[in-house]
Amino acid sequence: MIELTNDALQFSFPAVHPGARLHIDFQRTLRIPDDGRDYPLPPGLGRFPLRHVDDVAGHVPAVWLEHGGVMLPMSQAEALWLSFSGPPLEDRGTAWPCAIRIATGKIDAVTGKPWVSGLDRGPQNYLVHPGQPWLDGYCVERGVIRQFVAMPLGEGYTAEEQLTGRGEHGGIQVQVFPMKRAAFERRFPPRPPRPAKVKSAMLSRSLGAAACAAPMEMGLAAGGRMRQEIYADRFELSDWDLEQGSRVFVHLTNSVVWQAITGQAPPGRPPTAADYGRAGLPWFDYYDEARQPVPGSELLRRLRSVLELGAARGSAPLPENDAAPPGRVVRLPDRRVREWR
Amino acid sequence: MPENFGDFVRHRREMLRAGDPRFSVRQVAARVGLEPSYLSKIERGEQPPPSEESIRALAGDLGIDPDLLLALAGKVGSDLQKIILKRPQLFAELLRDLRHLPDHAVLRLVREVRDGKW
């Protein structure tokens, strides 16, 4: 089952184990420049708000209600990343492992293939948590992603429109499969408990109000390049419980429309990458040297970024794309806090 | 686990301080924006619990559920107050009806994110 709590999706699989849980939220962040450089990981600036589409049934397209799920507000050219976490099972030394599939406009963000339910290994079409704490974009090369950037659906920028020729679905699709109980018991036998880790204190920041008028539905397109590895699954495909999957359709609505239909102001615009760097604030790097990254997707590598496509059309869809050489880069070995809220 | 607000905060902070010196009274107070002497008095029960904002900051710093800490302080979060005040009779009746239900029955009331046809 999936609950919506504090602007996060809480997946739980009580039929597998009470501890089989995964938490996914959508982090606001800087849009990294699309200038050919490979950037480190930008920070998290707090969660995007989430609402059940059923709560605003009179104000959203009928197809959204058919899809069900939740919605969040994005402005044109705004970026996001997905944050994955799960409660640790103290006597096992791990959170319950989950296989996570992410697609945008029903295009798989890891393989670039059209959405088909379930897990595959040829090539691997999912992420594994723990071990993969976040996803920032499309897996275009081994160790490199192109950042998720929101663009209005119907203008041809989104990954979906480039790969299928149609802007039919938009949004983000998420599907989660827990590890089977028997596989978990075999792989993670009980061990003496260790003291719980303490969450770091977090700092909040938000900038001025968003100002953007555009069509209602947004989709995700390819932005600048970032160093991020998508790790190969170190378990067996048969370890995943394919009968217990849960999925959710996350609709992306234009920020101005969001305010009109929910009565709530959307989050402010994040700072530009250049302003952030000038303020001396940190960027992040995260590698797990014990794990093997998957190769990038040839399909996704061929995506044209928002900047390239805009330039070819003689327009400039990305404001403030100045190079922003990151000053301070914090290496995150194990302490995976990357959020400023 | 202590049920008194001050004892609970001190117990949790001391437990964390055993593994990390950043959880001294002085450093916790600085991070959550309180005077160290004030936090110390709160822990000893010589001062009542602080404002909701400070309680939430303390909960964040000490890794405690903010609703639990607010309840120990005898407070209901302003977000919950707003929800209740919108439909006070309905929620009062609902809570009275639920008070004797076991946890598993209450948990069955949670609202799931609805999945439809994609």
Short mmCIF file of C-alpha atoms in Angstrom, two decimals, chain A residues 53-253:
data_model
loop_
_atom_site.label_atom_id
_atom_site.label_comp_id
_atom_site.label_asym_id
_atom_site.label_seq_id
_atom_site.Cartn_x
_atom_site.Cartn_y
_atom_site.Cartn_z
CA VAL A 53 -5.55 14.03 -7.41
CA ASP A 54 -8.90 12.85 -6.01
CA ASP A 55 -8.90 15.86 -3.65
CA VAL A 56 -9.04 18.28 -6.57
CA ALA A 57 -11.18 16.11 -8.80
CA GLY A 58 -13.20 19.00 -10.19
CA HIS A 59 -10.11 20.86 -11.39
CA VAL A 60 -7.90 18.31 -13.12
CA PRO A 61 -8.26 16.56 -16.48
CA ALA A 62 -10.40 13.41 -16.44
CA VAL A 63 -7.41 11.34 -17.53
CA TRP A 64 -5.59 12.28 -14.31
CA LEU A 65 -8.45 10.83 -12.31
CA GLU A 66 -8.31 7.74 -14.46
CA HIS A 67 -4.59 7.39 -13.61
CA GLY A 68 -5.20 8.07 -9.91
CA GLY A 69 -2.16 8.95 -7.80
CA VAL A 70 -0.84 12.30 -6.69
CA MET A 71 0.30 15.59 -8.16
CA LEU A 72 3.02 18.14 -7.51
CA PRO A 73 3.71 21.66 -8.86
CA MET A 74 6.68 22.52 -11.08
CA SER A 75 7.63 25.64 -12.99
CA GLN A 76 9.06 25.52 -16.49
CA ALA A 77 12.78 24.67 -16.42
CA GLU A 78 12.66 23.70 -12.74
CA ALA A 79 14.59 20.59 -11.69
CA LEU A 80 13.86 17.83 -9.19
CA TRP A 81 15.38 14.67 -7.79
CA LEU A 82 13.85 11.66 -6.12
CA SER A 83 14.98 10.76 -2.63
CA PHE A 84 14.72 7.14 -1.40
CA SER A 85 14.95 6.05 2.21
CA GLY A 86 13.64 3.31 4.44
CA PRO A 87 13.53 2.71 8.18
CA PRO A 88 16.50 0.59 9.28
CA LEU A 89 15.73 -2.78 10.84
CA GLU A 90 18.17 -2.53 13.71
CA ASP A 91 18.67 -6.25 14.22
CA ARG A 92 19.41 -6.80 10.51
CA GLY A 93 21.67 -3.83 9.86
CA THR A 94 19.70 -2.71 6.82
CA ALA A 95 16.46 -1.20 5.62
CA TRP A 96 14.23 -3.66 3.76
CA PRO A 97 15.64 -3.88 0.21
CA CYS A 98 13.32 -2.65 -2.52
CA ALA A 99 13.59 -2.57 -6.31
CA ILE A 100 12.38 0.78 -7.64
CA ARG A 101 11.29 1.59 -11.17
CA ILE A 102 11.10 5.20 -12.30
CA ALA A 103 9.69 6.42 -15.59
CA THR A 104 8.75 9.83 -16.96
CA GLY A 105 5.95 10.00 -19.49
CA LYS A 106 6.08 6.19 -19.31
CA ILE A 107 9.67 6.17 -20.61
CA ASP A 108 11.96 4.25 -18.28
CA ALA A 109 14.53 6.65 -16.78
CA VAL A 110 17.21 3.93 -16.60
CA THR A 111 16.77 2.15 -19.94
CA GLY A 112 14.89 4.65 -22.10
CA LYS A 113 12.45 1.91 -23.10
CA PRO A 114 8.64 2.28 -23.03
CA TRP A 115 7.05 1.32 -19.72
CA VAL A 116 6.23 -2.33 -19.20
CA SER A 117 5.32 -3.36 -15.67
CA GLY A 118 7.80 -5.53 -13.77
CA LEU A 119 11.55 -5.94 -13.39
CA ASP A 120 14.06 -6.78 -16.08
CA ARG A 121 17.81 -7.34 -16.16
CA GLY A 122 18.50 -7.17 -19.85
CA PRO A 123 19.22 -4.28 -19.34
CA GLN A 124 18.44 -3.59 -15.68
CA ASN A 125 15.39 -1.33 -15.52
CA TYR A 126 15.35 -0.54 -11.80
CA LEU A 127 17.28 0.87 -8.87
CA VAL A 128 17.91 -0.89 -5.60
CA HIS A 129 17.49 0.73 -2.22
CA PRO A 130 19.46 0.67 0.11
CA GLY A 131 22.50 1.56 -1.94
CA GLN A 132 20.82 3.99 -4.31
CA PRO A 133 19.79 6.94 -2.15
CA TRP A 134 18.47 9.14 -4.95
CA LEU A 135 17.89 9.61 -8.67
CA ASP A 136 18.47 12.97 -10.36
CA GLY A 137 17.86 12.26 -14.01
CA TYR A 138 18.11 10.01 -17.05
CA CYS A 139 20.91 7.45 -17.08
CA VAL A 140 22.71 8.49 -20.28
CA GLU A 141 26.19 7.03 -19.69
CA ARG A 142 27.91 4.89 -17.09
CA GLY A 143 28.17 7.24 -14.11
CA VAL A 144 26.45 10.18 -15.84
CA ILE A 145 22.82 11.30 -15.82
CA ARG A 146 21.03 14.20 -17.46
CA GLN A 147 19.06 16.14 -14.90
CA PHE A 148 15.24 15.93 -14.78
CA VAL A 149 13.95 19.34 -15.90
CA ALA A 150 10.25 20.24 -16.22
CA MET A 151 8.91 21.49 -19.55
CA PRO A 152 5.32 21.97 -20.68
CA LEU A 153 3.91 18.86 -22.27
CA GLY A 154 3.18 19.36 -25.96
CA GLU A 155 6.19 21.46 -26.91
CA GLY A 156 8.36 18.51 -27.89
CA TYR A 157 11.06 18.81 -25.22
CA THR A 158 10.16 15.93 -22.91
CA ALA A 159 11.85 12.54 -23.11
CA GLU A 160 8.45 11.01 -23.85
CA GLU A 161 7.80 13.29 -26.82
CA GLN A 162 11.30 12.84 -28.24
CA LEU A 163 11.20 9.05 -28.01
CA THR A 164 7.58 8.36 -28.91
CA GLY A 165 6.59 11.43 -30.90
CA ARG A 166 3.64 12.01 -28.58
CA GLY A 167 3.02 13.83 -25.30
CA GLU A 168 0.41 11.44 -24.07
CA HIS A 169 1.28 10.57 -20.47
CA GLY A 170 3.63 13.13 -18.89
CA GLY A 171 4.25 12.87 -15.15
CA ILE A 172 6.44 10.44 -13.26
CA GLN A 173 5.61 6.77 -12.82
CA VAL A 174 6.94 4.89 -9.82
CA GLN A 175 6.72 1.18 -9.08
CA VAL A 176 8.27 -0.55 -6.07
CA PHE A 177 8.84 -4.25 -5.36
CA PRO A 178 10.02 -5.42 -1.94
CA MET A 179 12.52 -8.22 -1.41
CA LYS A 180 10.82 -11.55 -0.69
CA ARG A 181 10.63 -12.43 2.98
CA ALA A 182 12.56 -15.68 2.49
CA ALA A 183 15.33 -13.96 0.52
CA PHE A 184 15.60 -11.27 3.19
CA GLU A 185 15.82 -13.81 6.02
CA ARG A 186 18.51 -15.70 4.13
CA ARG A 187 20.58 -12.67 3.21
CA PHE A 188 20.18 -10.61 6.39
CA PRO A 189 20.08 -12.91 9.42
CA PRO A 190 19.48 -11.22 12.82
CA ARG A 191 22.54 -9.68 14.46
CA PRO A 192 23.15 -7.75 17.69
CA PRO A 193 21.52 -4.29 17.49
CA ARG A 194 23.65 -1.17 17.10
CA PRO A 195 22.67 2.33 18.25
CA ALA A 196 20.45 4.12 15.76
CA LYS A 197 22.04 6.74 13.57
CA VAL A 198 20.97 10.27 14.26
CA LYS A 199 19.59 12.48 11.55
CA SER A 200 21.64 15.61 10.95
CA ALA A 201 20.13 18.98 11.69
CA MET A 202 18.79 20.45 8.49
CA LEU A 203 18.52 24.00 7.30
CA SER A 204 15.65 25.49 5.38
CA ARG A 205 15.79 27.93 2.52
CA SER A 206 13.41 29.15 -0.08
CA LEU A 207 13.52 32.06 -2.51
CA GLY A 208 10.93 34.40 -4.06
CA ALA A 209 7.62 33.38 -5.59
CA ALA A 210 7.41 31.49 -8.85
CA ALA A 211 6.15 33.42 -11.85
CA CYS A 212 5.27 31.36 -14.84
CA ALA A 213 2.18 30.95 -16.94
CA ALA A 214 2.07 27.87 -19.11
CA PRO A 215 -0.17 24.96 -19.98
CA MET A 216 -1.32 22.84 -17.09
CA GLU A 217 0.54 19.61 -17.68
CA MET A 218 4.29 19.33 -17.37
CA GLY A 219 6.63 16.54 -18.35
CA LEU A 220 10.29 15.87 -17.66
CA ALA A 221 13.02 16.57 -20.16
CA ALA A 222 16.80 16.19 -20.21
CA GLY A 223 18.83 18.97 -18.61
CA GLY A 224 22.53 19.32 -17.83
CA ARG A 225 24.97 16.48 -17.18
CA MET A 226 25.67 15.28 -13.67
CA ARG A 227 27.93 12.62 -12.14
CA GLN A 228 25.67 9.97 -10.64
CA GLU A 229 25.99 6.21 -10.75
CA ILE A 230 23.02 3.86 -11.06
CA TYR A 231 24.16 0.67 -9.36
CA ALA A 232 23.69 -2.83 -10.73
CA ASP A 233 21.53 -5.11 -8.60
CA ARG A 234 23.76 -7.29 -6.38
CA PHE A 235 20.88 -9.62 -5.51
CA GLU A 236 19.15 -12.24 -7.66
CA LEU A 237 16.19 -11.24 -9.81
CA SER A 238 14.23 -14.02 -8.09
CA ASP A 239 14.81 -12.30 -4.71
CA TRP A 240 12.23 -9.64 -5.58
CA ASP A 241 8.58 -10.20 -4.73
CA LEU A 242 6.85 -9.36 -8.00
CA GLU A 243 3.43 -10.21 -6.56
CA GLN A 244 3.69 -7.44 -3.98
CA GLY A 245 4.48 -4.43 -6.17
CA SER A 246 2.87 -1.04 -5.62
CA ARG A 247 2.82 1.75 -8.14
CA VAL A 248 1.81 5.39 -8.30
CA PHE A 249 1.34 7.97 -11.04
CA VAL A 250 2.79 11.35 -10.05
CA HIS A 251 1.25 14.12 -12.16
CA LEU A 252 3.20 17.31 -12.72
CA THR A 253 1.15 20.46 -12.80
#
